[in-house]
Coordinates of C-alpha atoms and ligand atoms in Angstrom, one line a residue:
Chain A
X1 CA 53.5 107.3 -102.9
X2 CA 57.1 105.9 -103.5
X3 CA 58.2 106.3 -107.5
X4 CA 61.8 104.6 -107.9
X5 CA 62.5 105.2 -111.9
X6 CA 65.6 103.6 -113.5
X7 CA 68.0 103.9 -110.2
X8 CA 71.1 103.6 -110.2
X9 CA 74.0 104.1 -107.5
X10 CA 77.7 104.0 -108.8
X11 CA 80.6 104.1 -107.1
X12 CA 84.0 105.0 -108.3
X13 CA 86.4 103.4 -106.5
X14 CA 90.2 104.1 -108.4
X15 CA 89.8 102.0 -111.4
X16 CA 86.7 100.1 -110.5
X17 CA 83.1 101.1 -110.7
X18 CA 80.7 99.6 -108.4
X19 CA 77.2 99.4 -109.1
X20 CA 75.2 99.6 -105.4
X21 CA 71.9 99.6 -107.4
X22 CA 71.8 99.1 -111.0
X23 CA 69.1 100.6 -113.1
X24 CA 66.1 99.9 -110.3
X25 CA 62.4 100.8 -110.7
X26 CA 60.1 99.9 -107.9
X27 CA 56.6 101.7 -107.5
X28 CA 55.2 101.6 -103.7
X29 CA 51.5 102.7 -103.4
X30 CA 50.2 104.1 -100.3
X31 CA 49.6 101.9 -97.3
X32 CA 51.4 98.9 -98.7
X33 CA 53.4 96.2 -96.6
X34 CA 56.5 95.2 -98.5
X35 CA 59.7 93.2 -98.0
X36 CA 63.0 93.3 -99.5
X37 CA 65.2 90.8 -99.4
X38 CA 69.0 89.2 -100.9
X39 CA 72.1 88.5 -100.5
X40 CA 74.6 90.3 -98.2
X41 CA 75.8 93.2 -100.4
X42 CA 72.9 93.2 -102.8
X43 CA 71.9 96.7 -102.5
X44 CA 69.0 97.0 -99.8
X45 CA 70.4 99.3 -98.0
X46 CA 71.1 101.5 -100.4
X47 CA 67.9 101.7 -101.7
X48 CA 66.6 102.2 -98.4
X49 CA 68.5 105.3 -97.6
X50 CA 68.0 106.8 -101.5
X51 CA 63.7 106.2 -100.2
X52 CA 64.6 107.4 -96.9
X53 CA 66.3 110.9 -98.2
X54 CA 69.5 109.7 -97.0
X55 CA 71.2 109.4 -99.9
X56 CA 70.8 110.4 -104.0
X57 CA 70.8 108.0 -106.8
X58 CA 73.6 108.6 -109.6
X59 CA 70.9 108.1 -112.0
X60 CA 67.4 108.1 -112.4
X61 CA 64.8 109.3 -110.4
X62 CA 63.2 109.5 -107.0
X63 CA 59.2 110.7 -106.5
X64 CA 57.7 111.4 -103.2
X65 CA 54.2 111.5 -103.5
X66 CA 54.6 112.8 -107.3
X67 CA 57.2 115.5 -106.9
X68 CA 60.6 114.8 -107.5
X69 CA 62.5 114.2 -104.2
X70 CA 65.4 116.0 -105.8
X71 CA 63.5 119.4 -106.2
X72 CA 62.3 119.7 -102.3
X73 CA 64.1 122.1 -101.0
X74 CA 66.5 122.0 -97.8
X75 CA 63.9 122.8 -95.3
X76 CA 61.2 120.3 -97.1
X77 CA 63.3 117.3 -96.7
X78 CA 64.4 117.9 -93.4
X79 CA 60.5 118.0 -92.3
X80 CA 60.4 114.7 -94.5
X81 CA 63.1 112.6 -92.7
X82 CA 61.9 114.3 -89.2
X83 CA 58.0 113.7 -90.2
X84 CA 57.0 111.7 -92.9
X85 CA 59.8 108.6 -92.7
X86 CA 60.8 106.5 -89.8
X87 CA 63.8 104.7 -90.2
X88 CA 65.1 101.9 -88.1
X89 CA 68.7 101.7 -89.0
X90 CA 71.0 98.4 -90.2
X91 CA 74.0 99.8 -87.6
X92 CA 70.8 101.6 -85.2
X93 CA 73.0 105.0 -85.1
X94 CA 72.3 105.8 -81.8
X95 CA 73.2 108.6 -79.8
X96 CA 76.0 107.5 -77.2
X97 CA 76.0 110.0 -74.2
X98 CA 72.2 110.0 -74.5
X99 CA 70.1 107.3 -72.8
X100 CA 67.7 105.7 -74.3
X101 CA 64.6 108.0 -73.1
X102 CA 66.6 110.7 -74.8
X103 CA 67.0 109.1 -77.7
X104 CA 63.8 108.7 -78.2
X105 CA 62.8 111.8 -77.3
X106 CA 64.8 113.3 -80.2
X107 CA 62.4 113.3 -83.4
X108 CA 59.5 114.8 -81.4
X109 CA 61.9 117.3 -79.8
X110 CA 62.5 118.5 -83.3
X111 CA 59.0 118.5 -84.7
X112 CA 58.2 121.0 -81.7
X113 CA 56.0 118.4 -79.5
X114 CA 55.8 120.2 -75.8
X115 CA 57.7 118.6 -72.9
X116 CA 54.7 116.7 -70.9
X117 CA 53.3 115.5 -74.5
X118 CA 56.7 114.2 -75.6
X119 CA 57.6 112.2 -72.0
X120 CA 54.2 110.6 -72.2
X121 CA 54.9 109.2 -76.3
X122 CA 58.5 108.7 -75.6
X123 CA 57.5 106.1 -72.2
X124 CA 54.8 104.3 -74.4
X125 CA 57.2 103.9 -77.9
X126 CA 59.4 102.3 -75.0
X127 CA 56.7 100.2 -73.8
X128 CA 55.6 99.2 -77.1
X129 CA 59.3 97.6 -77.8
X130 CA 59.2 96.1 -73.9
X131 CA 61.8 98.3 -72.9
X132 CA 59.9 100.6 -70.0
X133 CA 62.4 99.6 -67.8
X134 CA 65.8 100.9 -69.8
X135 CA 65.0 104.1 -70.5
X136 CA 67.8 105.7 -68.0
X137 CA 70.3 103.3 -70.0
X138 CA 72.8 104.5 -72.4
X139 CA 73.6 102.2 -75.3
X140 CA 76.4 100.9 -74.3
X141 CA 74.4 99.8 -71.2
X142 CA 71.9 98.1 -73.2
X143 CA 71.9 94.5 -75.1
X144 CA 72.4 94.6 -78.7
X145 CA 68.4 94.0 -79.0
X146 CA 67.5 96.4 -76.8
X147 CA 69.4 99.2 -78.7
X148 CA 68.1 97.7 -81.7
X149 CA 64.7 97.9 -80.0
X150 CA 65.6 101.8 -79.1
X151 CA 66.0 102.3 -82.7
X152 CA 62.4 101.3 -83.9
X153 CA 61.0 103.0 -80.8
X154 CA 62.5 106.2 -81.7
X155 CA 61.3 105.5 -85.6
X156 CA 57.8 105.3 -84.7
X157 CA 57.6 107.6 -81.9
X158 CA 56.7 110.3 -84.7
X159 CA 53.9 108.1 -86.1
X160 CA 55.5 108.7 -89.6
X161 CA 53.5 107.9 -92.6
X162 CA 56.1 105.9 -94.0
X163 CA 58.5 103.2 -91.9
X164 CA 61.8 102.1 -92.8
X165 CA 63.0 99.3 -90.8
X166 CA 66.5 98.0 -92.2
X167 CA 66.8 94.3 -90.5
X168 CA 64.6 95.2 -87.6
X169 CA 65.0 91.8 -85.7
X170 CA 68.5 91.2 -86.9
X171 CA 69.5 90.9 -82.9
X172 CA 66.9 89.9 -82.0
X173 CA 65.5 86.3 -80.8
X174 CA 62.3 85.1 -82.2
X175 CA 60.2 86.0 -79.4
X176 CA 61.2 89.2 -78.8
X177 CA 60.9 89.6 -83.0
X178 CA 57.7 88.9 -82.9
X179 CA 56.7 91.4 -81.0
X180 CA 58.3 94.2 -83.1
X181 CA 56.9 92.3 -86.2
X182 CA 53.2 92.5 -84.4
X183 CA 53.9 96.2 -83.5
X184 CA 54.5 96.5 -86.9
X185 CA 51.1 94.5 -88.0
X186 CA 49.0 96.7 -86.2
X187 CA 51.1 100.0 -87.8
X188 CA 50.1 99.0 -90.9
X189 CA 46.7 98.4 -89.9
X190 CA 46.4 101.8 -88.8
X191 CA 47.4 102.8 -92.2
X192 CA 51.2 103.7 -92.3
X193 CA 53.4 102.2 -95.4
X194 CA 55.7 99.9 -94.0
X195 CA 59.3 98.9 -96.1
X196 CA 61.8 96.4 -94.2
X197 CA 64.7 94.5 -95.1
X198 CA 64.9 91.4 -93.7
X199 CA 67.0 87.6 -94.7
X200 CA 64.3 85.9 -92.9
X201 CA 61.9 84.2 -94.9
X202 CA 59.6 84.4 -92.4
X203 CA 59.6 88.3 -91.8
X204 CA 59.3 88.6 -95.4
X205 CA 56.2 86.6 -95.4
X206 CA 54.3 88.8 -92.8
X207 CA 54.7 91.4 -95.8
X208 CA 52.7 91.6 -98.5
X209 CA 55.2 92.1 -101.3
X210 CA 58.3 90.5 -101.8
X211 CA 61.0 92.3 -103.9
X212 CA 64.3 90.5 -104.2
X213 CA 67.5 92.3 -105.4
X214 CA 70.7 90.6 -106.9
X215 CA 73.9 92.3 -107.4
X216 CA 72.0 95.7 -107.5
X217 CA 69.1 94.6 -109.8
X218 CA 65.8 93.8 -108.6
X219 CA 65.0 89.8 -109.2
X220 CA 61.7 89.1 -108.4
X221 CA 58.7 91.6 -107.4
X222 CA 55.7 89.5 -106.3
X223 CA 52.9 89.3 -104.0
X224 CA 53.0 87.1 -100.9
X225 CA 50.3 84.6 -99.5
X226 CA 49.3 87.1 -97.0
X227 CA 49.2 90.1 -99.4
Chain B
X1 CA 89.9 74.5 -70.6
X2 CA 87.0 77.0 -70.0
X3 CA 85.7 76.7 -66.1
X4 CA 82.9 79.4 -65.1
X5 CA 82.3 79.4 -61.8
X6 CA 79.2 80.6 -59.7
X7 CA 79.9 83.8 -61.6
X8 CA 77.5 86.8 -61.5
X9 CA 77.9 90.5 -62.9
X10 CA 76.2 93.1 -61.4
X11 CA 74.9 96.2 -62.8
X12 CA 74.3 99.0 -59.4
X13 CA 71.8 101.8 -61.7
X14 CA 71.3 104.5 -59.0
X15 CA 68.5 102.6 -56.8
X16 CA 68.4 99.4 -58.8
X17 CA 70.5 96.5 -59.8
X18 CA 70.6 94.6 -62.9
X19 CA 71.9 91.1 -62.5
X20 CA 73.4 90.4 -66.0
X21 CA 74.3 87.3 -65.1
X22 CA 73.3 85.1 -61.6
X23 CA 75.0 82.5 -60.4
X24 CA 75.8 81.5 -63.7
X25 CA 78.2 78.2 -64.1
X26 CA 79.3 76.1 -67.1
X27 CA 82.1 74.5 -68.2
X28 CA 83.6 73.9 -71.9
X29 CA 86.2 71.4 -72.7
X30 CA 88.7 71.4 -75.0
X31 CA 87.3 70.9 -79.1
X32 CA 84.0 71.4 -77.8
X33 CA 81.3 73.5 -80.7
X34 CA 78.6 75.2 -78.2
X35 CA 75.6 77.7 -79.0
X36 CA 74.3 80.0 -76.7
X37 CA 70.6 80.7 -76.9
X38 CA 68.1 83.3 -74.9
X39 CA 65.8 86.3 -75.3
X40 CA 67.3 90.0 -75.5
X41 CA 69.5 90.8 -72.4
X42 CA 69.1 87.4 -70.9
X43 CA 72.9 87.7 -70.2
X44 CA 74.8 86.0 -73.4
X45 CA 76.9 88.9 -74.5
X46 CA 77.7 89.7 -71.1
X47 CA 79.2 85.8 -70.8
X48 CA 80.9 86.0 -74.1
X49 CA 82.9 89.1 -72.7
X50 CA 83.7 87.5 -69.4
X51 CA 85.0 84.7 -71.2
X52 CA 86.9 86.5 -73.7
X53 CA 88.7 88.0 -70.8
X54 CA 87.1 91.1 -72.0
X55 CA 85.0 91.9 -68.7
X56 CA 85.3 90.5 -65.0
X57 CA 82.8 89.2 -62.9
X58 CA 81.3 90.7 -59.9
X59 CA 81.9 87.4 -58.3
X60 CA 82.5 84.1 -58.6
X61 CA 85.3 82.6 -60.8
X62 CA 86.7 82.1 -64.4
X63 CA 89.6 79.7 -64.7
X64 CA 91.1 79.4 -68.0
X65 CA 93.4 76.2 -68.4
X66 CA 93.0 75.8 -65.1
X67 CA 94.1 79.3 -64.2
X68 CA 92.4 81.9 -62.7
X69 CA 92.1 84.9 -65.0
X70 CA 92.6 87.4 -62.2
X71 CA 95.8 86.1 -61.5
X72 CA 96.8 86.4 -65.2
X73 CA 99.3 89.4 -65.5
X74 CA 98.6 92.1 -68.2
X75 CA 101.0 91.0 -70.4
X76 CA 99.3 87.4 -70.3
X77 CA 95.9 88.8 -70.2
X78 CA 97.3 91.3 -73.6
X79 CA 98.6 87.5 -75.2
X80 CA 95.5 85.5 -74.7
X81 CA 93.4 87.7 -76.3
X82 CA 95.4 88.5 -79.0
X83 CA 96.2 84.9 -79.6
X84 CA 94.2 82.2 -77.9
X85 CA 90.6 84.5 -78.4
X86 CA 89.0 85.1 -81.7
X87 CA 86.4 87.4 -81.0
X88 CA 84.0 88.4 -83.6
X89 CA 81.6 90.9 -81.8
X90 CA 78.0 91.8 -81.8
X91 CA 78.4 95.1 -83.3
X92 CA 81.9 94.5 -85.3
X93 CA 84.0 96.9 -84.0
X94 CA 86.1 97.6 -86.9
X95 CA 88.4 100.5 -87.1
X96 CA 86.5 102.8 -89.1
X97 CA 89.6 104.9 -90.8
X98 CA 91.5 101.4 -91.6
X99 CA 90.1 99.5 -94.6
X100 CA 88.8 95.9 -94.4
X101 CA 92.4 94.6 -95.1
X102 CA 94.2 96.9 -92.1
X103 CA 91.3 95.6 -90.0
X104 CA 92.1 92.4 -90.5
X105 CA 96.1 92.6 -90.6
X106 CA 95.8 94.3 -87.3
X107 CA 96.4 91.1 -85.0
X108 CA 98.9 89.6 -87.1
X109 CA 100.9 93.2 -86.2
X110 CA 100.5 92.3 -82.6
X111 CA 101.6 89.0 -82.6
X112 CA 104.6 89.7 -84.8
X113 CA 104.4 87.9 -87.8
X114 CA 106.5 89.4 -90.7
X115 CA 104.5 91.7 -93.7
X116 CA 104.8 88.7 -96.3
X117 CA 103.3 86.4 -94.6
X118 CA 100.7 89.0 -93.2
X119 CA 99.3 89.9 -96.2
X120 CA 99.2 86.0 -97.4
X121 CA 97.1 85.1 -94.4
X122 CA 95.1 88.8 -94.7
X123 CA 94.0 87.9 -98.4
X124 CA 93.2 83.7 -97.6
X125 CA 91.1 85.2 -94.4
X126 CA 89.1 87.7 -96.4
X127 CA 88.6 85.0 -99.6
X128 CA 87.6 82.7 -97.2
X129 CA 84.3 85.2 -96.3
X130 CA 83.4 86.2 -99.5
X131 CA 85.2 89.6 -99.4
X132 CA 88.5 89.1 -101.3
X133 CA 87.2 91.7 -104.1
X134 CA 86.5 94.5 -100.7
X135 CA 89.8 94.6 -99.3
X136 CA 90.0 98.5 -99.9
X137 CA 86.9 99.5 -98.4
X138 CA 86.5 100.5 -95.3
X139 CA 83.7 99.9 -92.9
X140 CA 81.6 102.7 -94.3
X141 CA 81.8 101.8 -97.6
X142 CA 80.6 98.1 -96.9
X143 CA 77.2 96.7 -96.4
X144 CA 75.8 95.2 -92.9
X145 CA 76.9 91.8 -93.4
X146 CA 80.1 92.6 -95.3
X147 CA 81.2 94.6 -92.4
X148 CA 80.0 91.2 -90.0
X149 CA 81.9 89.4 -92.8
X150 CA 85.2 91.3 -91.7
X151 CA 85.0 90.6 -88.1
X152 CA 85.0 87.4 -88.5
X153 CA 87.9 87.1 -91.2
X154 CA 90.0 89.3 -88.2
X155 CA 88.7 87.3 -85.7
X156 CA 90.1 84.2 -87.8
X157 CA 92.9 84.9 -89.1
X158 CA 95.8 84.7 -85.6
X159 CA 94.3 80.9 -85.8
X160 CA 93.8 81.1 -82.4
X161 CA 92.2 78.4 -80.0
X162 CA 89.2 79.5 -79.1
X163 CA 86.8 81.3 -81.3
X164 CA 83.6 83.6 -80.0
X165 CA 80.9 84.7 -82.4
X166 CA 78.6 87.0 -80.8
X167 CA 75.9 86.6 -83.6
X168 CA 77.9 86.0 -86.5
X169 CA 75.3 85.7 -89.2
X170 CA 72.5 88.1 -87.5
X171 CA 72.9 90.1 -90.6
X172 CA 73.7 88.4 -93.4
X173 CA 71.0 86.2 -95.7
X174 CA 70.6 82.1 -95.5
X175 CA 73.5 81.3 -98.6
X176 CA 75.9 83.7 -96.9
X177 CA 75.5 82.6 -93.4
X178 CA 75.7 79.3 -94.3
X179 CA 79.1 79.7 -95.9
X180 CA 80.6 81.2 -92.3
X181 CA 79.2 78.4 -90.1
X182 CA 80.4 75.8 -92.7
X183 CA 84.1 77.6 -92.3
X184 CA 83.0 77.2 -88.5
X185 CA 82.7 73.2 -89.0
X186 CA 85.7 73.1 -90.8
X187 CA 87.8 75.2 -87.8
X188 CA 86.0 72.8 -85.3
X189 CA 87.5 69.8 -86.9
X190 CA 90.6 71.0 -86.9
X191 CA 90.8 71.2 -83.5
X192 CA 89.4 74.2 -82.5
X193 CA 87.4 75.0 -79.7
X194 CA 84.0 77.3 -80.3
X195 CA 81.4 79.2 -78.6
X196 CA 78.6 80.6 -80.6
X197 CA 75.9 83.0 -79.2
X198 CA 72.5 82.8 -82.1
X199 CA 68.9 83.4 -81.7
X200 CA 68.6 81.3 -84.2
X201 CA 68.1 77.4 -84.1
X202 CA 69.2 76.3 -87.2
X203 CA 72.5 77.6 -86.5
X204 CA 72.6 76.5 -83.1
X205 CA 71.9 73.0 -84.2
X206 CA 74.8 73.0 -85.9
X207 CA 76.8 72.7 -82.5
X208 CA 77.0 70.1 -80.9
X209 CA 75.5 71.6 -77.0
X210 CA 72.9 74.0 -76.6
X211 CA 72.9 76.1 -73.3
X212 CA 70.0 78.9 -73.0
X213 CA 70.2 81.3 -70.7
X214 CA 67.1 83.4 -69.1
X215 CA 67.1 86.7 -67.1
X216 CA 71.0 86.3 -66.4
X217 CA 70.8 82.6 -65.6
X218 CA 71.2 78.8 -67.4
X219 CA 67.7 77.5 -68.1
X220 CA 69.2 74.2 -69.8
X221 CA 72.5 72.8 -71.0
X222 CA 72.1 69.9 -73.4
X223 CA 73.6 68.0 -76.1
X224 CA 72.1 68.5 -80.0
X225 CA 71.7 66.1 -82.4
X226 CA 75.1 66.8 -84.2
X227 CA 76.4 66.6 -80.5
Ligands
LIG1 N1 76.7 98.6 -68.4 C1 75.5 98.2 -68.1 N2 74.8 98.8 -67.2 C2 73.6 98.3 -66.8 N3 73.0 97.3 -67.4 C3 73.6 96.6 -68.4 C4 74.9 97.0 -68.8 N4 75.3 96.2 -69.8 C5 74.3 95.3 -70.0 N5 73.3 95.6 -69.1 C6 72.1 94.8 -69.0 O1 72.4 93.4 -68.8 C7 71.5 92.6 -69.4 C8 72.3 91.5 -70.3 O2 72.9 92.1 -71.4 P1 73.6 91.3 -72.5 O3 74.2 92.3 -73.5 O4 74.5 90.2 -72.0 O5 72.3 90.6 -73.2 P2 72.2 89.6 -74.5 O6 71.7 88.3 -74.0 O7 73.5 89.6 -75.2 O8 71.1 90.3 -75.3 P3 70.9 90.5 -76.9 O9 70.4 89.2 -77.4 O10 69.8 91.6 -77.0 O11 72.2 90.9 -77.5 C9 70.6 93.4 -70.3 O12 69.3 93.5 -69.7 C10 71.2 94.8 -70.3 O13 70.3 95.9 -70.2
LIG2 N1 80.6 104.1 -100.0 C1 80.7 103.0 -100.7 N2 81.8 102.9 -101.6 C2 81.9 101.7 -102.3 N3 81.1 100.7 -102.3 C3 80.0 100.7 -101.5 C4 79.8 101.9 -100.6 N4 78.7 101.7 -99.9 C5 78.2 100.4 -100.3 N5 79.0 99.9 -101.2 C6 78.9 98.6 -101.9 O1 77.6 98.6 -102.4 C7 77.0 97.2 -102.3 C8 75.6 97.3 -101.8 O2 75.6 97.7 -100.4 P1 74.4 97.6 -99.5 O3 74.8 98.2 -98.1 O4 73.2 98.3 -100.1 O5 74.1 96.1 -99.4 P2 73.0 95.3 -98.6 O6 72.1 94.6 -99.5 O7 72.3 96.2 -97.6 O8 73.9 94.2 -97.8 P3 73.7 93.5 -96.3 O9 72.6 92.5 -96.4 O10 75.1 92.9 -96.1 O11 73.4 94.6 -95.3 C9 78.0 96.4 -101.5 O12 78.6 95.5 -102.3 C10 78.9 97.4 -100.9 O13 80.3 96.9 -100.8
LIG3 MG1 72.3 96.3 -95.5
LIG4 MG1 74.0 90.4 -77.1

């Protein structure tokens, strides 16, 4: 499904180069659960947005589903970002003067879902992340987990084939966590690839595949007790 | 020093209010290292900003030094917070045109202190976090955690009395995290008074009390171990 071929990011930065991701290759097959974890500037998140269409490698190559991500044209990788991947950001990139219901609402607005269909997905993504109550909240009216919550609602609310969840329980405490982490159990379950970022050992381990990166390279690529 | 009083903060959302905090009351002497614990909008955030002189109760009472904050002029109100508060906040803050060094510079411009010595203090605050090869980046260019990594050095470097971490290590990995709570021992015996909100309970173990709130309210208030 996912083809990462010899990846690398550089920045240029004056007189120094710095390599984000360093000559990377990571195969994802369809329907797997994987983890990737390291240390705080490591390179997950760049390697999450180059999967996610968010950003290009300086090197190498990117495969989506056997065609090279580089070659989809304008309109086929918007329908990819608004269809295929879900992406629960680091930073959640929310909209501010929207509420939460709105935001949301947003991905299914774009892929053309009609008005009574969208309210009805929109109120259960929200109760899904235990949030049926905030929906007329803004974000800055919200808890840090609850707009982190927002932003895995409104990645999912598409039922994308592939989710990218950048520290999804970052904010949040370890009940509430496990809740998303069940949600995203029973995701899988249904069949959707699921890729998330976490520090927490024991996130990683509800994966199935743990990759770990180091200044840019990957580590370690193995398979967990419950993969 | 710290006296919260029966406080509460109110939320009035159109038909329904939102109790953020009820009838919450606690008091923090002097040199004291305390965690705050709870679910996802049980309130902590909401304390750490009342506290940090940041947001005002709907009622009740917050007496810092034995002085009630609402009868702190602006000026005073301007100094403590530039000077006696460290506040290192849930979602950062940063100044996204300034890079990481401006960022942290910033509050040594407030409270005066000459260029040399700015930039002396500026580079120890951002070696002490890991960062002193990042200084030219700014936010955007930084990872998650690098990014928490520079609140905290700004929220360090005035020295000031009292430090509040909203979450300090919620994105960065075990080794890194580690290294900012052990800088957060090392402030606490040196005299320094500090409040930490965590979901996590290895980090709040590290302090020596433990309060939890719940739906806005203290649940329990006790000594740890290292307490
Ligand atoms: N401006 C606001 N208007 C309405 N409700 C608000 C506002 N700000 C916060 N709230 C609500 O107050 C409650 C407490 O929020 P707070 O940010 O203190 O929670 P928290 O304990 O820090 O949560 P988290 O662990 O998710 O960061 C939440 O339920 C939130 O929705
Ligand atoms: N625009 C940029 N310009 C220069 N350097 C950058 C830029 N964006 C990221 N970097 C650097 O690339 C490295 C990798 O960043 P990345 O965000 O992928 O790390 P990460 O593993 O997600 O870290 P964290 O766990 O802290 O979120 C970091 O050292 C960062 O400073
Ligand atoms: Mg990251
Ligand atoms: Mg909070």
């Amino acid at each position: 499904l996912i083809e990462i071929d010899h990846v690398t990011k550089r920045y240029e930065m004056g007189a120094e180069t710095i390599f984000a991701l360093n000559d990377v290759t990571v195969s994802v097959a369809e329907n797997s659960y994987l983890a990737i974890m390291g240390p705080s500037g490591s390179g997950k998140s760049t390697l999450m947005n180059i999967v996610g269409c968010l950003d290009r490698p300086t090197s190498g190559t990117y495969r989506l589903r056997e065609r090279l991500v580089d070659e989809y044209s304008d309109d086929e990788l918007a329908q990819v970002r608004n269809r295929e991947i879900g992406f629960v950001f680091q930073t959640f990139n929310l909209m501010p003067r929207s509420d939460a219901f709105r935001n949301v609402e947003l991905p299914l607005v774009y892929a053309g879902v009609p008005p009574r269909e969208r309210e009805q997905r929109v109120r259960e993504a929200l109760d899904h992340v235990g949030l049926a109550d905030r929906g007329k909240h803004r974000p800055s009216e919200l808890s840090g987990g609850q707009r982190q919550r927002v932003a895995v609602a409104r990645a999912l609310v598409n039922r994308p084939a592939i989710v990218l969840a950048d520290e999804p329980t970052g904010n949040l405490d370890t009940r509430t966590g496990d809740e998303i982490l069940a949600l995203f159990d029973q995701l899988h379950q249904q069949g959707q690839t699921l890729i998330l970022v976490t520090h927490e050992e024991e996130v990683a381990l509800r994966a199935h595949r743990i990759i770990r990166l180091r200044d840019g390279r990957v580590e370690s690529d193995e398979r967990t007790a419950a993969g």
